[in-house]
Short mmCIF file of C-alpha atoms and ligand atoms in Angstrom, two decimals:
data_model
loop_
_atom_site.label_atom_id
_atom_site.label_comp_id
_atom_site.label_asym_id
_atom_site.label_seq_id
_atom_site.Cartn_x
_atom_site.Cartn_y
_atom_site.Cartn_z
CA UNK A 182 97.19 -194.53 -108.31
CA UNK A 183 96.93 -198.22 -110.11
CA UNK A 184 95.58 -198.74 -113.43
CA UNK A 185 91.73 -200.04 -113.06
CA UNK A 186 90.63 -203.63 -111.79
CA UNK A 187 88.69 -203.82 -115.22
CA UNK A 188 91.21 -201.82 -117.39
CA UNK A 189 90.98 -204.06 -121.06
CA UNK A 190 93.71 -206.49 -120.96
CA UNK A 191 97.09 -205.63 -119.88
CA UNK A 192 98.35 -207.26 -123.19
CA UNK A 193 97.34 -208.38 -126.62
CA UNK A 194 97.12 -212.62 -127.03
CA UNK A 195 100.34 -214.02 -127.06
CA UNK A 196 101.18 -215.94 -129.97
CA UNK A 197 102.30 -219.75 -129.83
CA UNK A 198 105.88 -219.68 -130.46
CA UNK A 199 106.45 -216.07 -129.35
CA UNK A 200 109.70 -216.10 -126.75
CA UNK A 201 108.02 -214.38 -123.42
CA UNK A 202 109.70 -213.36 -119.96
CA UNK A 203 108.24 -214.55 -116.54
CA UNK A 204 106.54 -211.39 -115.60
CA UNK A 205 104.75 -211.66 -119.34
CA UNK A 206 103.92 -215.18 -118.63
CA UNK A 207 102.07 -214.64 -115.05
CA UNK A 208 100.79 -211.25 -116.49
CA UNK A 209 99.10 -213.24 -118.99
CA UNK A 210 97.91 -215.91 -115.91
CA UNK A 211 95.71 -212.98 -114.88
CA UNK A 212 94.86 -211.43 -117.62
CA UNK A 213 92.90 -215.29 -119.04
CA UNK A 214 91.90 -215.64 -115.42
CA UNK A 215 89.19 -212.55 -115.95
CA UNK A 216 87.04 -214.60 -118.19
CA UNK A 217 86.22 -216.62 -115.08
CA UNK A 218 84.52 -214.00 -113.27
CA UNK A 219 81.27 -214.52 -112.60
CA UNK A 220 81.41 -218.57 -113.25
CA UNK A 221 83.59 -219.79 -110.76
CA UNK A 222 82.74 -219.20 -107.61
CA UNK A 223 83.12 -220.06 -104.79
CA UNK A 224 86.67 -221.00 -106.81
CA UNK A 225 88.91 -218.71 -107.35
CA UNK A 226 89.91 -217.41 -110.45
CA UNK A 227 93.07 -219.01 -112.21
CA UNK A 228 94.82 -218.41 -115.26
CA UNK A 229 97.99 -220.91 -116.53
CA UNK A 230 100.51 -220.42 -119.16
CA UNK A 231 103.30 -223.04 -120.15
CA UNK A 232 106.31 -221.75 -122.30
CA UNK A 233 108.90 -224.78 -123.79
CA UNK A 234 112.39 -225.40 -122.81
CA UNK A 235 113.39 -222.05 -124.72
CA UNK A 236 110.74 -220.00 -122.77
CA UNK A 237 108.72 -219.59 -125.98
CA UNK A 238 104.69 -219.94 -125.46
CA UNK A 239 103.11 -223.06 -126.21
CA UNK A 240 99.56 -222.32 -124.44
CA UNK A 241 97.79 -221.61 -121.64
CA UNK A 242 94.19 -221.82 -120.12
CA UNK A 243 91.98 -220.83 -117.26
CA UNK A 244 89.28 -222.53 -114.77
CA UNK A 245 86.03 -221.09 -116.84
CA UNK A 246 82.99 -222.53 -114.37
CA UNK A 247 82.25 -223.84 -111.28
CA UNK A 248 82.87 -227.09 -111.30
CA UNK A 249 84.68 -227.67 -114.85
CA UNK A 250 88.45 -228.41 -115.63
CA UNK A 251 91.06 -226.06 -113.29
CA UNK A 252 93.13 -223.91 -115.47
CA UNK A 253 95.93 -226.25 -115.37
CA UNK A 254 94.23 -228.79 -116.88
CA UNK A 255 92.92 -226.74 -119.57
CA UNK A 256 96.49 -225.21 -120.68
CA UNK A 257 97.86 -229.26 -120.63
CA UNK A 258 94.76 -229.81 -122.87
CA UNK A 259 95.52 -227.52 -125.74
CA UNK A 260 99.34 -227.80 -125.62
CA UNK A 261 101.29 -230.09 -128.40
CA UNK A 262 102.66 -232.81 -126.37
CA UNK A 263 106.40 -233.19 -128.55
CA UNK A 264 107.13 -229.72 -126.81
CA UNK A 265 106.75 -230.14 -122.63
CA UNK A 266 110.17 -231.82 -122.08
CA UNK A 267 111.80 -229.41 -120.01
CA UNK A 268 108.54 -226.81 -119.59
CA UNK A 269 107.82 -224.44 -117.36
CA UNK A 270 103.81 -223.52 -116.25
CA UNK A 271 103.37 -220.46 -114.75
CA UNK A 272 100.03 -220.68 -112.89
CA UNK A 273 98.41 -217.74 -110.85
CA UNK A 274 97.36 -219.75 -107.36
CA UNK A 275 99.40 -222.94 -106.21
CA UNK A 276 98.38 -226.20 -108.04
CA UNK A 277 95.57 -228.10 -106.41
CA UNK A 278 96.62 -231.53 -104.09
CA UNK A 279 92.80 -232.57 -103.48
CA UNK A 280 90.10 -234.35 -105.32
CA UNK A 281 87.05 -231.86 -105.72
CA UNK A 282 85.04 -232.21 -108.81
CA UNK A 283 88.38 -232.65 -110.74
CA UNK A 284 91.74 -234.50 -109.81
CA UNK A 285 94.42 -232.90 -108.54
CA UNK A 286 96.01 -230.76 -111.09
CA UNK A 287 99.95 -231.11 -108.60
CA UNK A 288 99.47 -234.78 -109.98
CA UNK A 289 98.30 -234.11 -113.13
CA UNK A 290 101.20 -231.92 -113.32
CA UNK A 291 103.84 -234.10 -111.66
CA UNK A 292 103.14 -236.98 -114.83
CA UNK A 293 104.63 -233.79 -117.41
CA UNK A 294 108.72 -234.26 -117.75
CA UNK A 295 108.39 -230.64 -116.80
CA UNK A 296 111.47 -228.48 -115.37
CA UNK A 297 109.66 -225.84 -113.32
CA UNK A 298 106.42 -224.79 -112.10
CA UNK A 299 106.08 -221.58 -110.83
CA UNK A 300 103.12 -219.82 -109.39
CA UNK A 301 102.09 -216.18 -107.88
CA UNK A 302 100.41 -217.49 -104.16
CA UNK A 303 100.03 -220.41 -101.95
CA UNK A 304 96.62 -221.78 -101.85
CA UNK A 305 95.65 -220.71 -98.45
CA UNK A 306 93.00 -223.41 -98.30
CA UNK A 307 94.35 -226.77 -95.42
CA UNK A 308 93.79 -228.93 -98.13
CA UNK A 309 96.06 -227.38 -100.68
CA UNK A 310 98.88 -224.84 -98.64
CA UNK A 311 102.01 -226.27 -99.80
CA UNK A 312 100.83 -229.57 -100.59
CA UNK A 313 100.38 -229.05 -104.07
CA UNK A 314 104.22 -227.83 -104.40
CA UNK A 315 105.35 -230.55 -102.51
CA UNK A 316 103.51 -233.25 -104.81
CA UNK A 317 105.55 -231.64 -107.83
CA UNK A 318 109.02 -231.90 -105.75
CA UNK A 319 108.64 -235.49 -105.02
CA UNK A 320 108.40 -235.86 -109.03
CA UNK A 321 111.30 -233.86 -109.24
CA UNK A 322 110.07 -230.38 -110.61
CA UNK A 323 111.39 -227.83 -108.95
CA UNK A 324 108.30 -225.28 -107.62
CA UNK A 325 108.25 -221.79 -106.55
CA UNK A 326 106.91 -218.42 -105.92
CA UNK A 327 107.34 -215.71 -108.32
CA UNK A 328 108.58 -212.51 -106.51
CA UNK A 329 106.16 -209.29 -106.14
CA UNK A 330 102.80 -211.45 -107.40
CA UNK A 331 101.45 -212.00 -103.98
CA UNK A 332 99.06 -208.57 -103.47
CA UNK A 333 97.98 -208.94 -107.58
CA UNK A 334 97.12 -212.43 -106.69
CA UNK A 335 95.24 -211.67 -103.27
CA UNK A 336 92.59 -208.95 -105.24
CA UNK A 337 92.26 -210.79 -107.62
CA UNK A 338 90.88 -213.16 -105.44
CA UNK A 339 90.00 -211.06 -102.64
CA UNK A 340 87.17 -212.87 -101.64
CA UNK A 341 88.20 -216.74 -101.91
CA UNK A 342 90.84 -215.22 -99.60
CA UNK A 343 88.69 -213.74 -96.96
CA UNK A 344 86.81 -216.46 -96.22
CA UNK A 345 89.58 -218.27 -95.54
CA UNK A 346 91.21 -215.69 -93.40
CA UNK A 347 87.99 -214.38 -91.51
CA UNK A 348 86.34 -218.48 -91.50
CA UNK A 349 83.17 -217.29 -93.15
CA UNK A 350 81.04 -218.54 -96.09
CA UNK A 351 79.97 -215.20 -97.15
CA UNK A 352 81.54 -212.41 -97.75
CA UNK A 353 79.76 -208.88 -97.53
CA UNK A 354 80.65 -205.69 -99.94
CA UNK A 355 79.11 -202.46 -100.06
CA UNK A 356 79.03 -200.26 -102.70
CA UNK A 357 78.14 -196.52 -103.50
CA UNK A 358 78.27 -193.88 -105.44
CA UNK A 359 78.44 -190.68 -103.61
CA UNK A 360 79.30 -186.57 -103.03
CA UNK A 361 82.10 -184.63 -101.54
CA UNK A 362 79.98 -184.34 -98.63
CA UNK A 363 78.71 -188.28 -98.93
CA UNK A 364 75.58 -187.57 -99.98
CA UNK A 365 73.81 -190.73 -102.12
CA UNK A 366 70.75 -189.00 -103.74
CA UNK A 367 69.23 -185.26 -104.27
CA UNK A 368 65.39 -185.94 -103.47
CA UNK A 369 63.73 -184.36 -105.81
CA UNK A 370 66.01 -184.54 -108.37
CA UNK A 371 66.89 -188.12 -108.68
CA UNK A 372 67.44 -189.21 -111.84
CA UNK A 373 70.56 -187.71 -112.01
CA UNK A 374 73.84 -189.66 -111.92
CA UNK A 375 76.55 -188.54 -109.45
CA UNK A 376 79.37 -190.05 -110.87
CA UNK A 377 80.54 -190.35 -114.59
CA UNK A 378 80.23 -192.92 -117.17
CA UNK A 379 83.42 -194.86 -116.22
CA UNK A 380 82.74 -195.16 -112.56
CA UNK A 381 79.25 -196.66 -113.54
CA UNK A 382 80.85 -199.12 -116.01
CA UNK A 383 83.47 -200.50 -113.29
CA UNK A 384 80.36 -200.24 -111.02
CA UNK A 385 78.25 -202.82 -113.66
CA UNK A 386 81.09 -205.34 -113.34
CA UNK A 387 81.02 -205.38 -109.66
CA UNK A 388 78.01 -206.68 -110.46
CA UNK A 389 79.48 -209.26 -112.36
CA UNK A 390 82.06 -210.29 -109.26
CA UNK A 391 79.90 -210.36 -106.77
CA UNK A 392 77.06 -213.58 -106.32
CA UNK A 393 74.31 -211.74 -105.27
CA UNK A 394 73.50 -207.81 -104.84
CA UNK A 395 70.88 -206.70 -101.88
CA UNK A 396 68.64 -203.04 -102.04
CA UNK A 397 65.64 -201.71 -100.28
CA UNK A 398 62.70 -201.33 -100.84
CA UNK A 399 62.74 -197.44 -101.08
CA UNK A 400 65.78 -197.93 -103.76
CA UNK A 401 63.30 -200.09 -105.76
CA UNK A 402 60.80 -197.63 -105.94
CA UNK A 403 62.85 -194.61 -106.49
CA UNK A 404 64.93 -196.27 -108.97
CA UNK A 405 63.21 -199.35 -110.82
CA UNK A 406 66.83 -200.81 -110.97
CA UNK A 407 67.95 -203.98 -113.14
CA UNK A 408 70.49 -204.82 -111.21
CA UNK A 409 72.65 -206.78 -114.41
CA UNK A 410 76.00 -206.11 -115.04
CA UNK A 411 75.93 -203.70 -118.68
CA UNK A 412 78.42 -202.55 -120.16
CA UNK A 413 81.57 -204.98 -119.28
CA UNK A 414 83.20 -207.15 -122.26
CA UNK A 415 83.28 -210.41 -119.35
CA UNK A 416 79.81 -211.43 -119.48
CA UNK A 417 76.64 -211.01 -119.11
CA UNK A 418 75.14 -213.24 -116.19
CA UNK A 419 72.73 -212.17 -113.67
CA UNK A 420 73.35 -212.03 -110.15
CA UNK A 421 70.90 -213.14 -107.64
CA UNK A 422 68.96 -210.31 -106.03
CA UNK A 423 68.11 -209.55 -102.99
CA UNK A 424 65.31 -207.06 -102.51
CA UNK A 425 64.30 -206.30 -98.29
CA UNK A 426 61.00 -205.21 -98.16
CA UNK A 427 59.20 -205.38 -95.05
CA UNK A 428 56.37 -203.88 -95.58
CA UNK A 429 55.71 -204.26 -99.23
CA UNK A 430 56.72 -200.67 -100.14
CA UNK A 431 58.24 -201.79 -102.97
CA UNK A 432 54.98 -203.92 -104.46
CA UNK A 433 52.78 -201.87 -103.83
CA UNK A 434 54.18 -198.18 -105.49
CA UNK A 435 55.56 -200.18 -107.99
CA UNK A 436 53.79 -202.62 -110.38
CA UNK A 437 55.21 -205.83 -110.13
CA UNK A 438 54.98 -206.16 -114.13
CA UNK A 439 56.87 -203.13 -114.75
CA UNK A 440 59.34 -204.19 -111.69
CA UNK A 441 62.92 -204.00 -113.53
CA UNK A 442 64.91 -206.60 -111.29
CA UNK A 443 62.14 -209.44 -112.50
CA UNK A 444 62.94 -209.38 -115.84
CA UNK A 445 65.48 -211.94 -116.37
CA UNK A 446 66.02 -215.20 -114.29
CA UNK A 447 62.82 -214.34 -111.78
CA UNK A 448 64.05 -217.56 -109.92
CA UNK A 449 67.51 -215.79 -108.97
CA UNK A 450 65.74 -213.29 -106.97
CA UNK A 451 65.07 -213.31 -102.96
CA UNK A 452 62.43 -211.32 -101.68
CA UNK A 453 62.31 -210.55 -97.51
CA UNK A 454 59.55 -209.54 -95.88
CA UNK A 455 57.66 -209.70 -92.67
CA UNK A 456 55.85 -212.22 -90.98
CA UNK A 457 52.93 -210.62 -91.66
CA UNK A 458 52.58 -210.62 -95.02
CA UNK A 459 52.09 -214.76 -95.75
CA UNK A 460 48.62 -214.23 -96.72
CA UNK A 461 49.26 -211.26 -99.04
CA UNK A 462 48.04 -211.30 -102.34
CA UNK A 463 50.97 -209.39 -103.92
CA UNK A 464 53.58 -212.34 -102.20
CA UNK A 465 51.00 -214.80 -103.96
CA UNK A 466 51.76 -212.82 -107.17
CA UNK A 467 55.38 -212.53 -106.85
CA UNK A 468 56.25 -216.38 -105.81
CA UNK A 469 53.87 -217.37 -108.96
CA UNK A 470 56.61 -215.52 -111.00
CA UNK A 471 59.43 -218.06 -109.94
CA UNK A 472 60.45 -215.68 -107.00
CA UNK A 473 61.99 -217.04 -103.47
CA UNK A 474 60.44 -215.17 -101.46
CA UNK A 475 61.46 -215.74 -97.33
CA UNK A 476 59.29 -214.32 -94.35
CA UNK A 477 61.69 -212.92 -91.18
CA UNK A 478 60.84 -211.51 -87.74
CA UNK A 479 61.07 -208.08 -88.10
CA UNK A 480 61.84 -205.30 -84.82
CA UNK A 481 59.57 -202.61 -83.19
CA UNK A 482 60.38 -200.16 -86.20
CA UNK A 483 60.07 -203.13 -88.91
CA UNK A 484 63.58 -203.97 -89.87
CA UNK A 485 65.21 -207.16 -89.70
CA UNK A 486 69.31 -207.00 -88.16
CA UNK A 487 71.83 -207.29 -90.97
CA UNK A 488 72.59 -210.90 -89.26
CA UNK A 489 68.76 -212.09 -89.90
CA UNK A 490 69.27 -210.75 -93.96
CA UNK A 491 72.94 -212.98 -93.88
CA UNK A 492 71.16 -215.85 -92.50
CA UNK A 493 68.83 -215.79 -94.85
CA UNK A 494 71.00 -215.44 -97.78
CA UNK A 495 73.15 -218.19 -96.65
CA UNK A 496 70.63 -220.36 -97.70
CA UNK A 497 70.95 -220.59 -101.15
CA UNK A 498 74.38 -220.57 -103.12
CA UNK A 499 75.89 -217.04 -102.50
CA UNK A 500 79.05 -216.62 -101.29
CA UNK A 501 79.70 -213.38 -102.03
CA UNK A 502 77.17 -210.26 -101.49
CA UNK A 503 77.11 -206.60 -102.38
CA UNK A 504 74.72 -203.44 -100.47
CA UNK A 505 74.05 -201.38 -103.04
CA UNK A 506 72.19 -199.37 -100.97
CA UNK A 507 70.16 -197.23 -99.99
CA UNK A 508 70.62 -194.96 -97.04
CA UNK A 509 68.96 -197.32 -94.66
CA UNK A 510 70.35 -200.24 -95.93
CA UNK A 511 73.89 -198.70 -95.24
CA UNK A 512 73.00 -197.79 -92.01
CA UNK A 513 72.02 -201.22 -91.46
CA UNK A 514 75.04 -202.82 -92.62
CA UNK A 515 77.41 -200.02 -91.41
CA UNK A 516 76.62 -200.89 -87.80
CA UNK A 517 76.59 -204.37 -88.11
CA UNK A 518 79.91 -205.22 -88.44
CA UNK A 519 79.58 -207.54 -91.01
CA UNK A 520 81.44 -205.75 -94.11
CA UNK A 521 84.04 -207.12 -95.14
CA UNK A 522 84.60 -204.51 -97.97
CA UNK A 523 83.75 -201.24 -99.04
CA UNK A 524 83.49 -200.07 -103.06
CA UNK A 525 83.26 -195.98 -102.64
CA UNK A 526 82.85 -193.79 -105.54
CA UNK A 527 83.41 -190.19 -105.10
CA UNK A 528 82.39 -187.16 -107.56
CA UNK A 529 84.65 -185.30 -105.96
CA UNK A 530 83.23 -181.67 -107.38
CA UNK A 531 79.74 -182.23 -106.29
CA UNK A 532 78.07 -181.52 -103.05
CA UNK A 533 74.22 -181.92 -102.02
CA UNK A 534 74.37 -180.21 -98.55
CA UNK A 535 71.55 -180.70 -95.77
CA UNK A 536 69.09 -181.66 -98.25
CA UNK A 537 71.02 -184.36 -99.79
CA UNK A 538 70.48 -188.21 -98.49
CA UNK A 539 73.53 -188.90 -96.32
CA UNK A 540 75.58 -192.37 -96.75
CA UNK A 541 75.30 -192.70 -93.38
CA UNK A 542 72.69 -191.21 -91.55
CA UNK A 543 73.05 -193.13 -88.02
CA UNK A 544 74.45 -191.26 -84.56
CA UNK A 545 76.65 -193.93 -83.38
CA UNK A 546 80.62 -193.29 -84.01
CA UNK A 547 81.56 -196.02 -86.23
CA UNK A 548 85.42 -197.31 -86.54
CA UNK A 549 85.43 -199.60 -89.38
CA UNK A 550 89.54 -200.39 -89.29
CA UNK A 551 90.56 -200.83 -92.80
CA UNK A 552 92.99 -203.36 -93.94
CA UNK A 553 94.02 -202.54 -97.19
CA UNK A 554 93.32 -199.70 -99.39
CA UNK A 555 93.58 -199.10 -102.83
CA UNK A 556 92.67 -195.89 -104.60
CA UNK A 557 92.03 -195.06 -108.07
CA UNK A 558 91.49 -191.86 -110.12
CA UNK A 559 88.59 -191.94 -112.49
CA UNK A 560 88.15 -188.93 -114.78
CA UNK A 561 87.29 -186.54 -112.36
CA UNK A 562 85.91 -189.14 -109.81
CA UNK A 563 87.53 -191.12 -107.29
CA UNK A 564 87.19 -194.86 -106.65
CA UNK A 565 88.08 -196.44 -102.69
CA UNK A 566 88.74 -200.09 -102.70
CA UNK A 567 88.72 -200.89 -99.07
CA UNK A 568 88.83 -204.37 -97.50
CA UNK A 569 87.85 -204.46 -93.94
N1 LIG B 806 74.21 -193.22 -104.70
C1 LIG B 806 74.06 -194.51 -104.52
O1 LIG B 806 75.03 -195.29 -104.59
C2 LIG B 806 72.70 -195.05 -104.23
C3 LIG B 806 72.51 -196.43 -104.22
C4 LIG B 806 71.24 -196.91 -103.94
C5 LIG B 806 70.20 -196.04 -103.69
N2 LIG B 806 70.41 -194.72 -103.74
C6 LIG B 806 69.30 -193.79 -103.47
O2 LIG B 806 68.89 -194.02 -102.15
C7 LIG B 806 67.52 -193.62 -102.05
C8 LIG B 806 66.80 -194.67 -101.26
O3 LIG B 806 67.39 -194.76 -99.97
P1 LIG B 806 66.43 -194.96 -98.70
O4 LIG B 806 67.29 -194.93 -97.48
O5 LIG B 806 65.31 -194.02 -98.82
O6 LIG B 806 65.83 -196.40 -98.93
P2 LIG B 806 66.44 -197.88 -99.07
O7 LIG B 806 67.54 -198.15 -98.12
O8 LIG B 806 66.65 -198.18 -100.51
O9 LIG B 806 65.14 -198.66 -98.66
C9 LIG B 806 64.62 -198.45 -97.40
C10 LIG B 806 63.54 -199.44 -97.18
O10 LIG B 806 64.04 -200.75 -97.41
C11 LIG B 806 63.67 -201.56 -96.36
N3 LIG B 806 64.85 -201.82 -95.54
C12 LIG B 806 66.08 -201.25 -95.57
N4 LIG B 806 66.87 -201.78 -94.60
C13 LIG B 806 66.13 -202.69 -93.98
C14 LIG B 806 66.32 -203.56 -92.89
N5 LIG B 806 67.47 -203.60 -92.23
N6 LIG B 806 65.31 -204.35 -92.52
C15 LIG B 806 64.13 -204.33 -93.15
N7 LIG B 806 63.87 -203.51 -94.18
C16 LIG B 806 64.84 -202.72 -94.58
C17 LIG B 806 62.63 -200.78 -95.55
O11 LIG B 806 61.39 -200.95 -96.16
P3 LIG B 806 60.01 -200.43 -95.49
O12 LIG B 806 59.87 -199.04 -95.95
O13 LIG B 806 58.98 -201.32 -96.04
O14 LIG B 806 60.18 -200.55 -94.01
C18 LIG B 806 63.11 -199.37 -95.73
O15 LIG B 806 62.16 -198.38 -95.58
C19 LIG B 806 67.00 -193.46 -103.44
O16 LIG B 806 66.89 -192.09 -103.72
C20 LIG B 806 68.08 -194.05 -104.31
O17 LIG B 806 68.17 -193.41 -105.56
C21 LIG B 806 71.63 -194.19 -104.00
#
């Protein structure tokens, strides 16, 4: 069992002058890097920290928002000059060798009379893998790895490494909260929770990691969900939403003015429905309200194919997406193929038998090949992190 992915910082702030080891150091890369979630992507999230000649901390920094300075070059802002002779910067991802919309923080770097720079992964991306180091050894600072930093530095950027690996611009999560028996919901008696208070708060800042976060229509009715991330000290920024609704369900049992998920940044949310419904009054209503709504094809039974609701996302600047469900929704996405990882939360004293709504409630055998798997005890609860 592992301590939490949100557990409050590992360590208290370091102070400037305060003598620190390596592992504090690149500890204290990830621990700044956090304050980046929800701002940087499709970037990943970096934290640096530079320590003088004597190893004693002089400062550090971390890439804060799409498109603003790296981490790097936020560290080399704050930090007294009279001190970097002889430096080390500990940096959580390889230094960047290409021009986005910043220089190069390996050059940057290279113009320090620094002695080391040491980081916790190579930058997988073509542009970067290796070519940042080697920009720092032509000035004549030595650059490495540190030892055992390579799986912290791959989940915390689990998803700016997938795409690279898998070659895809969006990466798909799923994540519920369920039984024993993987049941999602007692009809009848829904309004209870199934899992406890912590589970929901590391639940809330998955909502926080993630771009965007898709439901159905039935979920939206039954539930009236926000869909913001509460309860996490790293923000408060609302994801897009993505709401599937075929057939309107969801307008038309619920009125759009008391409709949760509209009530902050209208603009951010995605409504699908069928063809059919151009000439609706309620889709009139709704896109007057700032909403993107987006008419698809739907099948004999009215659905659209996971790939169709991908598609469609793709159009707008997600890069990241998480199923929150429900039941058909799963289904959808569990035979698809398209996950590429799963966020399970267990109560693992309570089961709903027959009458409970299954996780799952599809006939085909499905094989889903995990690649990694990390599990966490929560109170009473257990939390799966599986990448696919
Ligand atoms: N425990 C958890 O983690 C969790 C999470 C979320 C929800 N829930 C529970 O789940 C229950 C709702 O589940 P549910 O299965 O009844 O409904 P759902 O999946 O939320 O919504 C189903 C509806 O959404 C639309 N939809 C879903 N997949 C679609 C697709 N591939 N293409 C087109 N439309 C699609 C359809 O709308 P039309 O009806 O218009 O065809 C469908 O009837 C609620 O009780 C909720 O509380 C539990």
């Amino acid at each position: 069992m592992k301590t939490l992915p949100d557990a409050a910082f590992s360590q208290g702030p370091i102070k400037v002058g305060q003598s620190i080891s390596p592992e504090e150091a690149m500890d204290y890369c990830f621990d700044i890097a956090r304050h980046g979630v929800g701002k940087v992507s499709p970037n990943p999230l970096v934290g640096c920290v530079i320590v003088d000649a004597e190893h004693r901390f002089i400062s550090a920094g971390y890439h804060g928002r799409y498109g603003e300075a790296h981490a790097e070059q936020e560290a080399m802002n704050s930090v007294d000059k009279s001190k970097l002779k002889n430096a080390t910067v500990y940096v959580s991802l390889e230094p960047c060798a290409h021009h986005g919309h910043t220089p190069p923080c390996a050059v940057k770097l290279a113009e320090l009379p620094l002695k080391e720079v040491i980081y916790a992964i190579a930058d997988p991306n073509p542009k970067v893998n290796g070519k940042g180091a080697e920009i720092l050894r032509l000035a004549g600072i030595k650059c490495r790895l540190l030892e055992g930093y390579e799986d912290k530095a791959w989940e915390q950027n689990a998803f700016f490494f997938m795409r690279q690996e898998k070659e895809k611009s969006l990466v798909v999560g799923l994540k519920v909260g369920m039984t024993l028996d993987a049941k999602i919901a007692n009809p009848g008696d829904e309004r209870r929770w199934i899992t406890n208070s912590r589970s929901r708060q590391l639940s809330h800042y998955l909502r926080l990691v993630y771009d965007a976060i898709c439901i159905g229509a039935r979920t939206v009715v039954a539930d009236n969900p926000s869909l913001n991330p509460r309860e996490t000290s790293f923000g408060d920024r609302m994801p897009w939403r993505v709401v599937l609704d075929p057939t309107l369900v969801a307008l038309k049992e619920r009125p759009l003015e008391g409709l949760n998920l509209l009530r902050a940044e209208p603009e951010k949310v995605i409504w699908l429905t069928a063809r059919e419904n151009r000439d609706s009054k309620l889709v009139e209503k709704l896109s007057s309200l700032g909403v993107c709504v987006r008419f698809l094809e739907v099948d004999k039974s009215m659905q659209f194919s996971a790939v169709q609701i991908v598609d469609a996302v793709e159009d707008f600047p997600i890069y990241s997406m998480m199923i929150e469900g429900g039941s058909s929704l799963y289904h959808c996405f569990l035979e698809s193929g398209l996950l590429d990882r799963l966020h399970v939360f267990m109560s693992v004293g309570k089961l709903y038998g027959t009458g409970g709504l299954p996780l799952y409630p599809g006939f085909s055998e499905i094989n889903l090949e995990p690649r990694r798997l990390s599990s966490y005890e929560i109170d009473k609860d257990m939390f799966f992190d599986i990448i696919l």
